[in-house]
CSV table of C-alpha atoms and ligand atoms in Angstrom, one decimal:
chain,number,residue,atom,x,y,z
V,1,MET,CA,8.7,-13.4,18.0
V,2,ASN,CA,6.7,-10.4,16.9
V,3,PRO,CA,8.8,-7.5,15.7
V,4,ILE,CA,9.0,-4.3,17.7
V,5,TYR,CA,7.3,-1.5,15.9
V,6,GLU,CA,7.1,2.3,16.4
V,7,ARG,CA,8.0,3.4,19.9
V,8,GLY,CA,8.1,-0.1,21.4
V,9,ARG,CA,4.7,-1.2,20.2
V,10,THR,CA,4.4,-4.6,18.7
V,11,VAL,CA,3.1,-5.5,15.2
V,12,THR,CA,1.3,-8.8,15.0
V,13,VAL,CA,0.5,-10.7,11.8
V,14,ARG,CA,-2.5,-12.9,11.5
V,15,LEU,CA,-4.5,-14.6,8.7
V,16,ALA,CA,-7.0,-12.2,7.1
V,17,HIS,CA,-10.7,-12.8,7.5
V,18,PRO,CA,-13.7,-11.5,5.6
V,19,GLY,CA,-14.2,-8.6,8.0
V,20,ASP,CA,-10.9,-7.2,6.8
V,21,VAL,CA,-12.1,-6.5,3.3
V,22,GLU,CA,-12.8,-2.8,3.5
V,23,VAL,CA,-9.5,-1.8,5.2
V,24,ILE,CA,-7.6,-3.9,2.7
V,25,ARG,CA,-9.5,-2.3,-0.1
V,26,ALA,CA,-8.7,1.1,1.2
V,27,ILE,CA,-5.0,0.4,1.4
V,28,ARG,CA,-5.1,-1.1,-2.1
V,29,ASN,CA,-7.1,1.8,-3.6
V,30,HIS,CA,-4.7,4.3,-2.0
V,31,ALA,CA,-1.8,2.6,-3.8
V,32,ILE,CA,-3.8,2.5,-7.0
V,33,LYS,CA,-4.5,6.2,-6.8
V,34,HIS,CA,-1.1,7.5,-5.6
V,35,SER,CA,1.6,5.1,-6.7
V,36,THR,CA,2.9,2.8,-9.4
V,37,ALA,CA,2.9,-0.2,-7.2
V,38,LEU,CA,-0.3,-1.4,-8.9
V,39,TRP,CA,-0.5,-0.8,-12.7
V,40,THR,CA,-4.0,0.5,-13.0
V,41,GLN,CA,-5.9,3.7,-12.3
V,42,THR,CA,-9.2,1.9,-11.7
V,43,PRO,CA,-10.1,1.5,-8.1
V,44,GLN,CA,-11.4,-1.8,-6.8
V,45,SER,CA,-15.1,-1.7,-6.2
V,46,PRO,CA,-16.6,-3.2,-2.9
V,47,ALA,CA,-17.8,-6.3,-4.8
V,48,GLU,CA,-14.5,-6.8,-6.5
V,49,GLY,CA,-12.8,-6.4,-3.1
V,50,VAL,CA,-14.9,-9.2,-1.7
V,51,ALA,CA,-14.3,-11.5,-4.6
V,52,TRP,CA,-10.5,-10.8,-4.7
V,53,LEU,CA,-10.1,-11.5,-1.0
V,54,ALA,CA,-12.4,-14.6,-1.0
V,55,ALA,CA,-10.0,-16.3,-3.5
V,56,HIS,CA,-7.1,-15.6,-1.1
V,57,LEU,CA,-9.1,-16.6,2.0
V,58,ALA,CA,-9.9,-20.0,0.4
V,59,ARG,CA,-6.2,-20.7,-0.1
V,60,GLY,CA,-5.2,-19.3,3.3
V,61,SER,CA,-2.8,-16.9,1.5
V,62,ALA,CA,-3.9,-13.5,2.9
V,63,PHE,CA,-2.5,-11.9,6.0
V,64,VAL,CA,-2.9,-8.6,7.8
V,65,ALA,CA,-0.6,-6.8,10.2
V,66,GLU,CA,-2.1,-5.1,13.2
V,67,ALA,CA,-0.6,-2.6,15.6
V,68,GLU,CA,-2.8,-1.7,18.6
V,69,ASP,CA,-5.9,-3.4,17.0
V,70,GLU,CA,-5.5,-1.4,13.9
V,71,VAL,CA,-4.8,-3.0,10.5
V,72,VAL,CA,-1.6,-1.3,9.2
V,73,GLY,CA,-0.9,-3.5,6.2
V,74,PHE,CA,-1.7,-6.6,4.3
V,75,ALA,CA,0.0,-9.2,2.1
V,76,VAL,CA,-1.1,-12.0,-0.2
V,77,TYR,CA,0.4,-14.6,-2.4
V,78,GLY,CA,-1.3,-16.4,-5.3
V,79,PRO,CA,-0.6,-18.2,-8.5
V,80,TRP,CA,2.2,-16.5,-10.6
V,81,ARG,CA,0.6,-17.7,-13.9
V,82,GLU,CA,-2.6,-19.5,-14.6
V,83,LEU,CA,-1.5,-22.7,-16.5
V,84,ASP,CA,-1.1,-25.7,-14.2
V,85,GLY,CA,2.6,-26.1,-15.1
V,86,PHE,CA,3.2,-23.0,-13.0
V,87,ARG,CA,1.4,-24.4,-10.0
V,88,HIS,CA,4.5,-24.6,-7.7
V,89,THR,CA,5.3,-20.9,-8.2
V,90,VAL,CA,3.6,-18.1,-6.3
V,91,GLU,CA,3.8,-14.3,-6.5
V,92,ASP,CA,3.6,-12.1,-3.5
V,93,SER,CA,2.2,-8.6,-2.8
V,94,VAL,CA,2.8,-6.5,0.3
V,95,TYR,CA,1.1,-3.2,1.1
V,96,VAL,CA,1.6,-1.1,4.2
V,97,ARG,CA,-0.7,1.8,5.1
V,98,GLU,CA,0.6,5.3,4.2
V,99,GLY,CA,2.3,6.8,7.2
V,100,ARG,CA,3.4,3.4,8.5
V,101,HIS,CA,6.2,2.7,6.0
V,102,GLY,CA,9.7,1.9,7.2
V,103,LEU,CA,8.7,0.6,10.6
V,104,GLY,CA,9.1,-3.1,10.0
V,105,VAL,CA,5.5,-3.9,9.0
V,106,GLY,CA,6.4,-5.0,5.5
V,107,SER,CA,9.1,-7.3,6.9
V,108,ALA,CA,6.7,-8.8,9.4
V,109,LEU,CA,4.2,-9.5,6.6
V,110,LEU,CA,6.7,-10.9,4.2
V,111,THR,CA,8.0,-13.2,6.9
V,112,ALA,CA,4.5,-14.6,7.3
V,113,LEU,CA,4.0,-15.0,3.6
V,114,ILE,CA,7.3,-16.9,3.0
V,115,THR,CA,6.6,-19.2,6.0
V,116,SER,CA,3.1,-19.9,4.8
V,117,ALA,CA,4.1,-20.6,1.2
V,118,ARG,CA,6.9,-22.9,2.4
V,119,GLU,CA,4.5,-24.8,4.6
V,120,ALA,CA,2.1,-25.1,1.6
V,121,GLY,CA,4.9,-26.8,-0.3
V,122,HIS,CA,5.5,-24.1,-3.0
V,123,HIS,CA,8.8,-24.1,-4.8
V,124,VAL,CA,9.5,-20.5,-5.8
V,125,MET,CA,8.2,-17.1,-4.8
V,126,ILE,CA,8.3,-14.3,-7.4
V,127,ALA,CA,8.0,-10.6,-6.9
V,128,GLY,CA,7.2,-8.3,-9.8
V,129,ILE,CA,8.2,-4.8,-8.8
V,130,GLU,CA,8.2,-1.4,-10.6
V,131,ALA,CA,11.9,-0.8,-11.2
V,132,GLU,CA,12.0,2.5,-9.3
V,133,ASN,CA,10.2,1.1,-6.2
V,134,THR,CA,13.4,1.0,-4.0
V,135,ALA,CA,11.5,0.3,-0.8
V,136,SER,CA,10.0,-2.9,-2.2
V,137,ILE,CA,13.2,-4.0,-3.9
V,138,ARG,CA,15.1,-3.5,-0.6
V,139,LEU,CA,12.4,-5.3,1.3
V,140,HIS,CA,12.7,-8.3,-1.0
V,141,GLU,CA,16.5,-8.3,-1.0
V,142,ARG,CA,16.4,-8.4,2.8
V,143,PHE,CA,14.6,-11.7,2.6
V,144,GLY,CA,17.0,-13.3,0.0
V,145,PHE,CA,15.1,-12.6,-3.2
V,146,HIS,CA,17.6,-12.2,-6.1
V,147,HIS,CA,17.2,-9.9,-9.1
V,148,VAL,CA,16.3,-12.0,-12.2
V,149,GLY,CA,16.1,-9.0,-14.5
V,150,THR,CA,14.2,-5.9,-15.5
V,151,VAL,CA,11.8,-5.9,-18.4
V,152,PRO,CA,11.8,-2.4,-19.9
V,153,GLU,CA,8.6,-0.5,-20.7
V,154,VAL,CA,6.0,-3.3,-20.2
V,155,GLY,CA,3.6,-1.1,-18.4
V,156,THR,CA,2.3,2.4,-18.3
V,157,LYS,CA,0.7,4.7,-15.8
V,158,PHE,CA,0.7,8.5,-15.1
V,159,GLY,CA,1.8,9.1,-18.7
V,160,ARG,CA,5.1,7.2,-18.6
V,161,TRP,CA,6.4,3.8,-19.3
V,162,LEU,CA,7.1,1.5,-16.4
V,163,ASP,CA,9.8,-1.2,-16.2
V,164,LEU,CA,9.2,-4.4,-14.3
V,165,THR,CA,11.9,-5.8,-12.0
V,166,ILE,CA,11.5,-9.6,-11.4
V,167,MET,CA,12.9,-11.0,-8.1
V,168,ARG,CA,13.0,-14.7,-7.2
V,169,LEU,CA,13.2,-16.6,-3.9
V,170,PRO,CA,13.6,-20.4,-3.8
V,171,LEU,CA,11.3,-21.8,-1.2
V,172,THR,CA,12.4,-25.5,-1.3
M,1,COA,C1,7.3,-1.7,0.0
M,1,COA,C2,6.7,-1.7,1.4
M,1,COA,C3,5.7,-2.9,1.5
M,1,COA,C4,7.8,-2.0,2.4
M,1,COA,O1,7.2,-2.1,3.7
M,1,COA,P1,7.8,-1.3,5.0
M,1,COA,O2,7.0,-1.7,6.2
M,1,COA,O3,7.9,0.1,4.6
M,1,COA,O4,9.3,-2.0,5.0
M,1,COA,P2,10.2,-2.3,6.3
M,1,COA,O5,10.0,-1.2,7.3
M,1,COA,O6,9.9,-3.7,6.8
M,1,COA,O7,11.6,-2.3,5.7
M,1,COA,C5,12.1,-3.3,4.9
M,1,COA,C6,13.4,-2.8,4.3
M,1,COA,O8,13.1,-1.9,3.3
M,1,COA,C7,13.8,-0.7,3.5
M,1,COA,N1,13.0,0.5,3.2
M,1,COA,C8,11.8,0.7,3.7
M,1,COA,N2,11.3,1.9,3.1
M,1,COA,C9,12.3,2.3,2.2
M,1,COA,C10,12.4,3.4,1.3
M,1,COA,N3,11.4,4.3,1.2
M,1,COA,N4,13.5,3.5,0.6
M,1,COA,C11,14.5,2.5,0.7
M,1,COA,N5,14.4,1.5,1.5
M,1,COA,C12,13.3,1.4,2.3
M,1,COA,C13,14.1,-0.7,5.0
M,1,COA,O9,15.2,0.1,5.3
M,1,COA,C14,14.4,-2.2,5.2
M,1,COA,O10,15.7,-2.5,4.8
M,1,COA,P3,16.9,-2.7,5.8
M,1,COA,O11,16.6,-3.9,6.6
M,1,COA,O12,18.1,-2.8,4.9
M,1,COA,O13,16.9,-1.4,6.7
M,1,COA,C15,6.0,-0.4,1.8
M,1,COA,O14,6.9,0.7,1.6
M,1,COA,C16,4.7,-0.1,1.0
M,1,COA,O15,3.7,-0.5,1.3
M,1,COA,N6,4.9,0.6,-0.2
M,1,COA,C17,3.7,1.0,-1.0
M,1,COA,C18,3.2,-0.3,-1.7
M,1,COA,C19,4.2,-1.0,-2.4
M,1,COA,O16,5.0,-0.5,-3.2
M,1,COA,N7,4.1,-2.4,-2.3
M,1,COA,C20,5.0,-3.3,-3.0
M,1,COA,C21,4.5,-3.5,-4.4
M,1,COA,S1,5.7,-4.5,-5.3
């Protein structure tokens, strides 16, 4: 069942397609500019956005959430680490458009990601979250992710050190 969203409207989640690239890039670049969700200050160029999404589309691991025909968020999962011994572990990313947080969109997207990763036969899903990102930590807790630990000062942005909280969900 689709979750009920803001004032009784419904949010639907579907697989992303190439035509979603610019709205996804805009949501991603907003997070790059204004938050510590993504640990870079370099926005994604149009060409980088196409290449990044294409890799996810090929795997069927990119989803968007729509409310009244407008994309209000996206989520992807992909390899946690590159070496083939890690191939049964994936890492998720969930981004909801500014102004649409706290309305169930992230939950709808994470539901789709977990279902898809399970169907694809993956074993574990990892989330790497900036330690002060309480919204994302709460979102992941809600789906049964457990805290593995927090690695202090492994990143930097906006002139300060960032700590990385690792959360883990068994899929099989
Ligand atoms: C993190 C994010 C994806 C959550 O999506 P969302 O649509 O806002 O979350 P939901 O409305 O589905 O809420 C999920 C849970 O998180 C909680 N939550 C949402 N926003 C919160 C906030 N600002 N502070 C604390 N908890 C929050 C909700 O209360 C809910 O928990 P509950 O079931 O106990 O009530 C969204 O806030 C976002 O896009 N943030 C910016 C990008 C980002 O940080 N992405 C994650 C990178 S690791």
